[in-house]
GROMACS .gro file of C-alpha atoms in nm:
model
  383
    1UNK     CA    1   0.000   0.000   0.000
    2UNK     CA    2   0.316   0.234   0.067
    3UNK     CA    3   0.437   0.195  -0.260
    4UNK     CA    4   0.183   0.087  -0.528
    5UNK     CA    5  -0.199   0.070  -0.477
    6UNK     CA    6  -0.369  -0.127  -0.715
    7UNK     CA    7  -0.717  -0.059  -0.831
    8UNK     CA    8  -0.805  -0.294  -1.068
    9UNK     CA    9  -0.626  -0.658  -1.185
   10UNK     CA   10  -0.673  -0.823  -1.478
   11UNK     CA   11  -0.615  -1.185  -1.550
   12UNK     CA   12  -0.504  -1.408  -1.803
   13UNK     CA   13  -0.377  -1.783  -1.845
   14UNK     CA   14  -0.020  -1.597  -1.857
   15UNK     CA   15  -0.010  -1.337  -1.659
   16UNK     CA   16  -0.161  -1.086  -1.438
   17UNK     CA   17  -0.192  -0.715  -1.470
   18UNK     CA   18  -0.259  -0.445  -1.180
   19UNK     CA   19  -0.322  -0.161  -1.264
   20UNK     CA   20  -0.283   0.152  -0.957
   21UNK     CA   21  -0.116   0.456  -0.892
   22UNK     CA   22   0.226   0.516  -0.723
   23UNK     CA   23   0.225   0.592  -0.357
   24UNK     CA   24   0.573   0.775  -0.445
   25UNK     CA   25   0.681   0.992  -0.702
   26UNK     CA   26   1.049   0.814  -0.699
   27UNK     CA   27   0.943   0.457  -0.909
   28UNK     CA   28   1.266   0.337  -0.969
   29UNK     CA   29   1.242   0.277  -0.585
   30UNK     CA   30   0.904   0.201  -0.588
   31UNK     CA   31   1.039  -0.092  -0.831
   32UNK     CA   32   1.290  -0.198  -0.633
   33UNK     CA   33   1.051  -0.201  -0.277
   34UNK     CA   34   0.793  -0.394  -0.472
   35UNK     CA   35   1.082  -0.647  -0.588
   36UNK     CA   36   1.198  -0.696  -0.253
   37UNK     CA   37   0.902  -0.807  -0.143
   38UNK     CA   38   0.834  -1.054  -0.390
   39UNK     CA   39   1.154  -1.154  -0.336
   40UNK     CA   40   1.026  -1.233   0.048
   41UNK     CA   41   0.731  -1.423  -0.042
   42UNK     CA   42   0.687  -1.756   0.115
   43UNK     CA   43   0.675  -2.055  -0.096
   44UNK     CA   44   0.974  -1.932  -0.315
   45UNK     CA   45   0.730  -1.701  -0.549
   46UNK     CA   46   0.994  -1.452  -0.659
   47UNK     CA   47   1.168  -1.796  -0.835
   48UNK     CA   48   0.825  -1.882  -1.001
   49UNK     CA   49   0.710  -1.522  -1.130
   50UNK     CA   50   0.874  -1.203  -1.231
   51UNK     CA   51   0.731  -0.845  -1.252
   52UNK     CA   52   0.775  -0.558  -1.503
   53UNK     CA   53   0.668  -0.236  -1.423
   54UNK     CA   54   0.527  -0.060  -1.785
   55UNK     CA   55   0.323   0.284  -1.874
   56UNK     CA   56  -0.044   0.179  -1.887
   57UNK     CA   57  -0.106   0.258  -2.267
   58UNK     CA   58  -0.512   0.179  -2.239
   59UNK     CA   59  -0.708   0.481  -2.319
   60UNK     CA   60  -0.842   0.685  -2.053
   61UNK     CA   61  -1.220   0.601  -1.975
   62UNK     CA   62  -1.482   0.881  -1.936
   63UNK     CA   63  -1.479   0.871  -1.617
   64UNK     CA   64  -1.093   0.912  -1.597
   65UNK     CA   65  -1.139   1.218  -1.851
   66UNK     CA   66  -1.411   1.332  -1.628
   67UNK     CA   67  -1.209   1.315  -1.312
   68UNK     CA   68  -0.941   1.488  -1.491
   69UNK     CA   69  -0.672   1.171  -1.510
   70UNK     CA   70  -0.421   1.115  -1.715
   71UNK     CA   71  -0.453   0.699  -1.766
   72UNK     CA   72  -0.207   0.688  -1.983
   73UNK     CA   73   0.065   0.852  -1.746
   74UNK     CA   74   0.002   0.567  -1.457
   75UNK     CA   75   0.241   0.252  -1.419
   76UNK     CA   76   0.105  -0.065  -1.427
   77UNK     CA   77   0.303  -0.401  -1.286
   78UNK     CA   78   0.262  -0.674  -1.498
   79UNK     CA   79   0.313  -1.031  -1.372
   80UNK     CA   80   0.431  -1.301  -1.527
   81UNK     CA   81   0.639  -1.642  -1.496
   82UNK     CA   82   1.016  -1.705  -1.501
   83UNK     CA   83   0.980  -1.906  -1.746
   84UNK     CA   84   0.884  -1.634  -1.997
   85UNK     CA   85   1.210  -1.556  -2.141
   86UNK     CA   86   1.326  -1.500  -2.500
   87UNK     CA   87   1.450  -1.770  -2.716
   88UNK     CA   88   1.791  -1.870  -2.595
   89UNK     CA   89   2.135  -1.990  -2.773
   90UNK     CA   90   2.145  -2.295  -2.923
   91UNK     CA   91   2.452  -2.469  -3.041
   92UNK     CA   92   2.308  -2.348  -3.437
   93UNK     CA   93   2.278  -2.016  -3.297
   94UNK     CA   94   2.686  -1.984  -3.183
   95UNK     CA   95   2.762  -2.195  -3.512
   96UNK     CA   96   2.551  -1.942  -3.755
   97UNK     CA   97   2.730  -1.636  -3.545
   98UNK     CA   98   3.074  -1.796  -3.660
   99UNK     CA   99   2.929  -1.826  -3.980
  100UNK     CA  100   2.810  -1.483  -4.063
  101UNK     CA  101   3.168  -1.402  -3.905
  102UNK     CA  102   3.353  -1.591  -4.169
  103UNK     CA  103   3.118  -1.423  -4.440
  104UNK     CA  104   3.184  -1.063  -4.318
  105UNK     CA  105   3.564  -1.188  -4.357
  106UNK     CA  106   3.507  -1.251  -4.703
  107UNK     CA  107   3.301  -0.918  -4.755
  108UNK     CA  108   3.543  -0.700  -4.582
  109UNK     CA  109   3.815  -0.839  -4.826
  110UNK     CA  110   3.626  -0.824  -5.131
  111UNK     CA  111   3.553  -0.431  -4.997
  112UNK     CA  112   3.915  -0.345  -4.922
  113UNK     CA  113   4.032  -0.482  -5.276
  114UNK     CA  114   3.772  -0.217  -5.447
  115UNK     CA  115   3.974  -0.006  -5.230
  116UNK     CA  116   4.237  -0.035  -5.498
  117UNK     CA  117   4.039  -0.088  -5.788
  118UNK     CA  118   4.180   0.291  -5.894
  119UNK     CA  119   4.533   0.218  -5.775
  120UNK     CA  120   4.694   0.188  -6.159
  121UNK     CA  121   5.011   0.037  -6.012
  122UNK     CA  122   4.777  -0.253  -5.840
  123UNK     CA  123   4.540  -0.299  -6.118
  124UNK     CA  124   4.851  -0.345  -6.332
  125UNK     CA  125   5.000  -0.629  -6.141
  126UNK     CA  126   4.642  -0.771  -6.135
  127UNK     CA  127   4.604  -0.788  -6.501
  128UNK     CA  128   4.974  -0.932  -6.519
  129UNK     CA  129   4.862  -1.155  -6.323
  130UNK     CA  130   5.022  -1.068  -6.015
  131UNK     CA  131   4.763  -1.185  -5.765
  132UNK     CA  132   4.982  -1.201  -5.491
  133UNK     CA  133   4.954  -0.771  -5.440
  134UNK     CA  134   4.595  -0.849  -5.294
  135UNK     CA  135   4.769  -0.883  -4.958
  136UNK     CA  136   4.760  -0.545  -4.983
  137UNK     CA  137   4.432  -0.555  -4.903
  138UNK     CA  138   4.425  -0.736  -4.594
  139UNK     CA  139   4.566  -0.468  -4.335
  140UNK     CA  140   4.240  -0.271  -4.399
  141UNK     CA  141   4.010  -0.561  -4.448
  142UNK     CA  142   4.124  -0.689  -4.074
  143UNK     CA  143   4.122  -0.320  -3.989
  144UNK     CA  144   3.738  -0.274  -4.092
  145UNK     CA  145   3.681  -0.644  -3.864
  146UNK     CA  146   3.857  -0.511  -3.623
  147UNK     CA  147   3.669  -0.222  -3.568
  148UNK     CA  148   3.368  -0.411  -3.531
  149UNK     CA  149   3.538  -0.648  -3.325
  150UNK     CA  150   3.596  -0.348  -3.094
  151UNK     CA  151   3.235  -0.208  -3.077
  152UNK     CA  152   3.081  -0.575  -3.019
  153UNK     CA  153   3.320  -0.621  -2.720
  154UNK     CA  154   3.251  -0.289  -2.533
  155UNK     CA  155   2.860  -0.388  -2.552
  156UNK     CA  156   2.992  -0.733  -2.373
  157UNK     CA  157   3.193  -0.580  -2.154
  158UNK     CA  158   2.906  -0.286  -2.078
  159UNK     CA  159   2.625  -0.603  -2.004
  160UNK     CA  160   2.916  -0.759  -1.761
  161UNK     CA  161   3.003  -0.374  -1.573
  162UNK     CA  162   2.584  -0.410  -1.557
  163UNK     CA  163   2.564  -0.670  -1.364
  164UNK     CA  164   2.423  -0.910  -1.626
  165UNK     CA  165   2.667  -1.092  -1.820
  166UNK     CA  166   2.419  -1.319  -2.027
  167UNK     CA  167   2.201  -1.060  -2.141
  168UNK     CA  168   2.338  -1.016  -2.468
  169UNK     CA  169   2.337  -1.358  -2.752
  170UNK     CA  170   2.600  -1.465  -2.966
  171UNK     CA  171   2.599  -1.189  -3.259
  172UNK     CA  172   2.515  -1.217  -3.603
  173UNK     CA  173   2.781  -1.026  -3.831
  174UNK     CA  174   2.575  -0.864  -4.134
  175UNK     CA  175   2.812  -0.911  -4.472
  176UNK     CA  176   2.833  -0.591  -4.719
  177UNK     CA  177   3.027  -0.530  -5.058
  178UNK     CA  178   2.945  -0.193  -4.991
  179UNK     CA  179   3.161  -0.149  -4.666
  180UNK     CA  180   3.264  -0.496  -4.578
  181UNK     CA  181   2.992  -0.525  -4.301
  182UNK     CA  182   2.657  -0.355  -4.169
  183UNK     CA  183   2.737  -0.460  -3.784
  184UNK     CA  184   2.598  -0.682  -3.587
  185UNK     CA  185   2.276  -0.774  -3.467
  186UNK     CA  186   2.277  -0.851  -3.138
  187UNK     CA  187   1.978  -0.957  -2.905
  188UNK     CA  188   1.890  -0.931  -2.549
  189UNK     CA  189   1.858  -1.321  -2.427
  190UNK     CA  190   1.708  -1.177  -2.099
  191UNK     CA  191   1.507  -0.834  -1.979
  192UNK     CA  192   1.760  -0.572  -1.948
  193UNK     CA  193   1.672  -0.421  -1.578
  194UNK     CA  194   1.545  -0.088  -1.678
  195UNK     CA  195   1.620   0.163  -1.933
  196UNK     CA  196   1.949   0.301  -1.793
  197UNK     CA  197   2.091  -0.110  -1.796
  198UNK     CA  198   1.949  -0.112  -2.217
  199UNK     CA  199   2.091   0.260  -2.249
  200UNK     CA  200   2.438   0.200  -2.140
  201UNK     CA  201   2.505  -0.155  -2.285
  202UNK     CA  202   2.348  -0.050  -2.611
  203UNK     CA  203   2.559   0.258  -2.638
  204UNK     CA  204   2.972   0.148  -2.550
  205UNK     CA  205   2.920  -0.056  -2.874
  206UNK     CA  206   2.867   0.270  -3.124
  207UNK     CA  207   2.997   0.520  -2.873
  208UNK     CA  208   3.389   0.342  -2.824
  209UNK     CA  209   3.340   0.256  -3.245
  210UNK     CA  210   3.273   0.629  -3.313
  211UNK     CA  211   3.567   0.755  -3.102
  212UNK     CA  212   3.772   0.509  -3.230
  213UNK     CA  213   3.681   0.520  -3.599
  214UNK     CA  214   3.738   0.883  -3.579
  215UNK     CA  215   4.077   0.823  -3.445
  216UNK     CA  216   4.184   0.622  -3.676
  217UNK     CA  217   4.026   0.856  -3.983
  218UNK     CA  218   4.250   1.190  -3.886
  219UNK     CA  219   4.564   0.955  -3.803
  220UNK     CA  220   4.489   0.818  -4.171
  221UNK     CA  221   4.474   1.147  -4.297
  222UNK     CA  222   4.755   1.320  -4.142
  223UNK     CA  223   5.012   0.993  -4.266
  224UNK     CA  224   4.850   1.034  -4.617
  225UNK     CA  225   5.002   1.401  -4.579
  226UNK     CA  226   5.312   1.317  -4.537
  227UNK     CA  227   5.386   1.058  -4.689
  228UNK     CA  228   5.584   0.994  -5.007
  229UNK     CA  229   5.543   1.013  -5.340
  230UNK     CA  230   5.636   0.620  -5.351
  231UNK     CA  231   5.486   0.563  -5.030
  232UNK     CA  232   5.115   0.701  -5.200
  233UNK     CA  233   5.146   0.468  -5.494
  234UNK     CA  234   5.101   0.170  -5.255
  235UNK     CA  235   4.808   0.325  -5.101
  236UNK     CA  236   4.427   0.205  -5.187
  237UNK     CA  237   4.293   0.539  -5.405
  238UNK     CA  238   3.909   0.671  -5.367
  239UNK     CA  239   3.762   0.933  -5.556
  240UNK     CA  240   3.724   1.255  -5.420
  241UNK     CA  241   3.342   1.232  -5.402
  242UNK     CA  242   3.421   0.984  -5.083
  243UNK     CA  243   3.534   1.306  -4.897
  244UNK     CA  244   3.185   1.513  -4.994
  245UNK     CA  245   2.953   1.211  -4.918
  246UNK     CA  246   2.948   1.308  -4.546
  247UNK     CA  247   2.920   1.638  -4.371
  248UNK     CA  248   3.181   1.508  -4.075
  249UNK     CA  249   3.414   1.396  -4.337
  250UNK     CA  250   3.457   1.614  -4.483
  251UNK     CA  251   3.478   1.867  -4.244
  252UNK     CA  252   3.770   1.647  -4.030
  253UNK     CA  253   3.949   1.582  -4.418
  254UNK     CA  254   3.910   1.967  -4.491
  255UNK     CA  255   4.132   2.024  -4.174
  256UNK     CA  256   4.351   1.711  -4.180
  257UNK     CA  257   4.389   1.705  -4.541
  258UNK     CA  258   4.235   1.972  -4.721
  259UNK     CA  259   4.423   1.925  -5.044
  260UNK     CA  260   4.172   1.660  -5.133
  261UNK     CA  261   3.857   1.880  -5.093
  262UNK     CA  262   4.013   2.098  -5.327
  263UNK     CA  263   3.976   1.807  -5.615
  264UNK     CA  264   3.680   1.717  -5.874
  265UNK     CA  265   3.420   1.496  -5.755
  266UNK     CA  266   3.621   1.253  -5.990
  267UNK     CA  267   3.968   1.274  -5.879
  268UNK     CA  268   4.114   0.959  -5.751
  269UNK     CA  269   4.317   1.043  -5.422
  270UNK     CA  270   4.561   0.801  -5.284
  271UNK     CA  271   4.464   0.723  -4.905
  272UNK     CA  272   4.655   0.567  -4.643
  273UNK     CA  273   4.502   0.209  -4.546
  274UNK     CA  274   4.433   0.351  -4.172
  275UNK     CA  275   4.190   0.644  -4.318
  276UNK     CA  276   4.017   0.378  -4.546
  277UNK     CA  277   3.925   0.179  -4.186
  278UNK     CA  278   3.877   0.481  -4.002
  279UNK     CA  279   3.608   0.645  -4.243
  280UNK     CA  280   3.484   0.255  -4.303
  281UNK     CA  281   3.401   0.228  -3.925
  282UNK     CA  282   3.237   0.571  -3.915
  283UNK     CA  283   3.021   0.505  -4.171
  284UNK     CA  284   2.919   0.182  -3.990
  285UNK     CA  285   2.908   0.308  -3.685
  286UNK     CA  286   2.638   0.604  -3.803
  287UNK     CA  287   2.439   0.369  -3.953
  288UNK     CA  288   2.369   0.192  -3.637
  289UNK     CA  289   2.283   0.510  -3.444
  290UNK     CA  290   2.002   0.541  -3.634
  291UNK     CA  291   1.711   0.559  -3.395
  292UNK     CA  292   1.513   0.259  -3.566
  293UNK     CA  293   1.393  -0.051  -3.411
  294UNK     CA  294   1.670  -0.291  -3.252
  295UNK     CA  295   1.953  -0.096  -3.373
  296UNK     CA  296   2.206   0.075  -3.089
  297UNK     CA  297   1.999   0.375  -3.173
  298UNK     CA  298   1.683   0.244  -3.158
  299UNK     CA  299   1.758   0.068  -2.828
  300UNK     CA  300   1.879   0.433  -2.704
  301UNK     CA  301   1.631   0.619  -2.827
  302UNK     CA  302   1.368   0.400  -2.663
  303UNK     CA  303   1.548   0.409  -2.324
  304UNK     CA  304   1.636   0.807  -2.333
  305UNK     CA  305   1.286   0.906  -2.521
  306UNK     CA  306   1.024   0.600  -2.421
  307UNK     CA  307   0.909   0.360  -2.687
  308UNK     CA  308   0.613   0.585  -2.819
  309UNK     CA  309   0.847   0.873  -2.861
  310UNK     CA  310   1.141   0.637  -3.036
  311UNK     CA  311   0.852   0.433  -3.240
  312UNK     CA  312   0.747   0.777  -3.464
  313UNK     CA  313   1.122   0.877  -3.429
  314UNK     CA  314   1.205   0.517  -3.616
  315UNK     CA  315   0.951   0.572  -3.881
  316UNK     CA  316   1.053   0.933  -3.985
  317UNK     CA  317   1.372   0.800  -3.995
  318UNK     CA  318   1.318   0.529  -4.221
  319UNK     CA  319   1.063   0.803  -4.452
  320UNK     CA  320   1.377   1.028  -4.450
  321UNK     CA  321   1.592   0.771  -4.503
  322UNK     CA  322   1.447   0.653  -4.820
  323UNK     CA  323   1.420   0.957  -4.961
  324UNK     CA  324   1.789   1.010  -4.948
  325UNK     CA  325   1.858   0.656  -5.107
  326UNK     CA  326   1.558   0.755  -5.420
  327UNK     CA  327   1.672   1.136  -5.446
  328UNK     CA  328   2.046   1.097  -5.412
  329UNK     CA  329   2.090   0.778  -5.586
  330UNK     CA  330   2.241   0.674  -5.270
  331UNK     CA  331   2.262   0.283  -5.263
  332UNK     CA  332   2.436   0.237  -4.949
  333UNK     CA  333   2.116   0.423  -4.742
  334UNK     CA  334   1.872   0.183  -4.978
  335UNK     CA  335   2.075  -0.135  -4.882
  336UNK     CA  336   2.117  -0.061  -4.550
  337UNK     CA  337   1.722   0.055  -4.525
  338UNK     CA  338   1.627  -0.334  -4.634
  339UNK     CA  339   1.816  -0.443  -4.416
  340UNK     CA  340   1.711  -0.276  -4.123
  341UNK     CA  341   1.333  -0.368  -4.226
  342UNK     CA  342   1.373  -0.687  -4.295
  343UNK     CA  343   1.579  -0.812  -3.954
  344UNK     CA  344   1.588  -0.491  -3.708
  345UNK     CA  345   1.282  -0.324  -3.746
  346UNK     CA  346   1.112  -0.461  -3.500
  347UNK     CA  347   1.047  -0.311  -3.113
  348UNK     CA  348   1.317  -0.489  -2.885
  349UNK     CA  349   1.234  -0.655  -2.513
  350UNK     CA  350   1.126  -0.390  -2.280
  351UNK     CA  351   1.274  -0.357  -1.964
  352UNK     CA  352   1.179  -0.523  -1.657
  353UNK     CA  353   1.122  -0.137  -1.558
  354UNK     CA  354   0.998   0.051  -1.869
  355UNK     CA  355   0.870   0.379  -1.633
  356UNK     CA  356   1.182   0.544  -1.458
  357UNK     CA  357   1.341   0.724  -1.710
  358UNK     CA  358   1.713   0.735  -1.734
  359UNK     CA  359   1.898   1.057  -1.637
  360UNK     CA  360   1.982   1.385  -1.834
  361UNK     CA  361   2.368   1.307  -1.886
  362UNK     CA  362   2.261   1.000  -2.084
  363UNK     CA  363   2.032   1.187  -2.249
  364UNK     CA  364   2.292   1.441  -2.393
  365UNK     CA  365   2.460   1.168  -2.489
  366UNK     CA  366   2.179   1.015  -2.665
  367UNK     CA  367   2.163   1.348  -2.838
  368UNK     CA  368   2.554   1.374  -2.916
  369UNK     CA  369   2.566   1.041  -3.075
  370UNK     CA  370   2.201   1.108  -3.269
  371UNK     CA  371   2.398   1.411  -3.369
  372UNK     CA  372   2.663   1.231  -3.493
  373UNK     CA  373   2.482   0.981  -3.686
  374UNK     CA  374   2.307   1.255  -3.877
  375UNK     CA  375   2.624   1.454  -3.991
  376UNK     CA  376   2.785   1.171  -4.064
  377UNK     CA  377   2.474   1.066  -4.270
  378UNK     CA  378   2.417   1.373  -4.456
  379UNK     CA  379   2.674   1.513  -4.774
  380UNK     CA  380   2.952   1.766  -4.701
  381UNK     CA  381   2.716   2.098  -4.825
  382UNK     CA  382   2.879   2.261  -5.176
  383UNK     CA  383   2.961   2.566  -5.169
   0.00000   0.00000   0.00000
């Protein structure tokens, strides 16, 4: 009665739903008190039935309107067994993750070889039948792996600093031609806790790949300044379009190397191997903070915003999204869109508490990395 008092249940052969009002405005602790006392039960009932604390979505009645309440802004606690979990790993499921793995392997080499398509000194070896120069390739294919590598392991190692080490499955690389690989999807094997647990494992992934994408993009840069005249011929060569096809870019090549802003669209500019992975992973990285579905950024975006809020979000992104890919003749953005449809679109498991909101540092964070995604999204602007 201190914490929650219930004023009408509902009941169902799998669960039970009480609907109430808070007895305190604080309901992460509300949560917690009510969880502790199921916890306390006799007859081991916290082992036999869980709780989730959700907003109460049902439209208000006339004579909430009337008494001039707000249904839709009161909790409800939701009961339901244990032994309601999502599907978990199989021995297919780690084999199929090793799988898509040894695909994105392939992809990512296929991608860093088009790296060097315009490299004439490469091409010429090729067609003389030199095959053994596509080692070249290999320092930025395991580069672009690595990167992804590196964001996968910081959303482990985020779910372990949580407190829940099996909350995340095995992942399932996504193979691309386009830029060696999509990402991951990874699910949530169990309910995250609440939405700060889903905010900060879902964001180490994108936020230490972002930071360390961009790293490795000026570092390219700056090496590709100095180096050599024979040191460039070994490089893989872009066109100069590469640099205008994102607003952050080419703002960080304008500084680092602005030579090659200065070039036609056309131009091919040599590029050291490092800038190739570094403005790989950003790409990459972008694409999964958009605020869609199961993505990192639809996983933030529902724990910073609420699911309504993220849900409309997810679908102007997609409208905006394929408007870029039809109007700019942008395949990447139409790829990528399928994609996302097809596997991610979809809302992810809610949180065990889906009503205390997380704080307003994550949400500037959520805001810096929506940022990010956006300008790295959008073309460098002509001038």
């Amino acid at each position: 009665m201190d914490t929650f008092y219930v004023t009408q249940t509902e009941r169902s052969p799998l669960a039970v739903l009480f609907r109430g009002n808070l007895r305190k405005q604080d309901s992460e602790a509300v949560f917690a008190k009510v969880q502790e006392r199921l916890q306390a039960q006799p007859g081991g009932l916290g082992e036999r039935v869980q709780l989730l604390l959700m907003p109460d979505f049902t439209p208000p009645s006339m004579d909430d309107m009337d008494a001039g309440e707000d249904a839709q802004a009161r909790p409800i606690f939701l009961a339901i067994s244990t032994q309601a979990q999502p599907k978990q790993p199989t021995a297919f499921t780690y084999v199929f993750s090793l799988a898509t793995l040894v695909a994105s392997a392939f992809t990512a080499f296929a991608y860093a070889l088009g790296t060097f398509a315009l490299n004439t000194e490469f091409f010429a070896k090729v067609n003389d039948g030199d095959l053994s120069v596509a080692s070249q390739a290999l320092p930025v294919a395991a580069g672009i792996l690595g990167l992804q590598l590196v964001h996968e392991l910081a959303h482990r190692l985020a779910a372990l600093a949580s407190g829940k080490k099996n909350l995340l499955g095995p992942p399932v690389f996504i193979p691309s031609l386009q830029v060696g690989t999509f990402g991951t999807i990874t699910p949530f094997t169990t309910f995250p806790r609440d939405r700060k647990q889903a905010f900060d494992v879902s964001v180490a992934g994108p936020a230490l790949g972002a930071v360390v994408s961009l790293g490795a993009l000026i570092g390219g840069l700056l090496l590709t300044g100095g180096a050599t005249t024979d040191a460039l011929a070994a490089f893989p060569v872009v066109p100069a379009a590469l640099f205008h096809s994102s607003a952050i870019i080419g703002t960080i090549t304008s500084i680092a190397l602005p030579q090659a802003m200065l070039q036609a669209l056309s131009t091919p500019v040599p590029l050291h191997p490092l800038a190739v992975i570094g403005f790989t992973g950003v790409i990459v990285n972008a694409l999964n903070l958009m605020p869609v579905g199961r993505l990192d950024g639809g996983r933030l975006a529902a724990a910073g915003f609420g699911r309504r809020t993220a849900a409309v979000l997810g679908t102007l992104t997609l409208l905006l999204q394929a408007a870029s890919a039809i109007f700019n003749n942008y395949s990447l953005q139409l790829f990528w869109g399928l994609v996302v449809i097809i596997f991610q679109r979809g809302q992810d498991l809610p949180a065990l508490d889906e009503v205390s909101e997380v704080d307003e540092g994550r949400n500037t964070v959520l805001l810096v990395l929506l940022a990010f995604a956006l300008f790295t999204l959008v073309p460098f602007p002509s001038l």
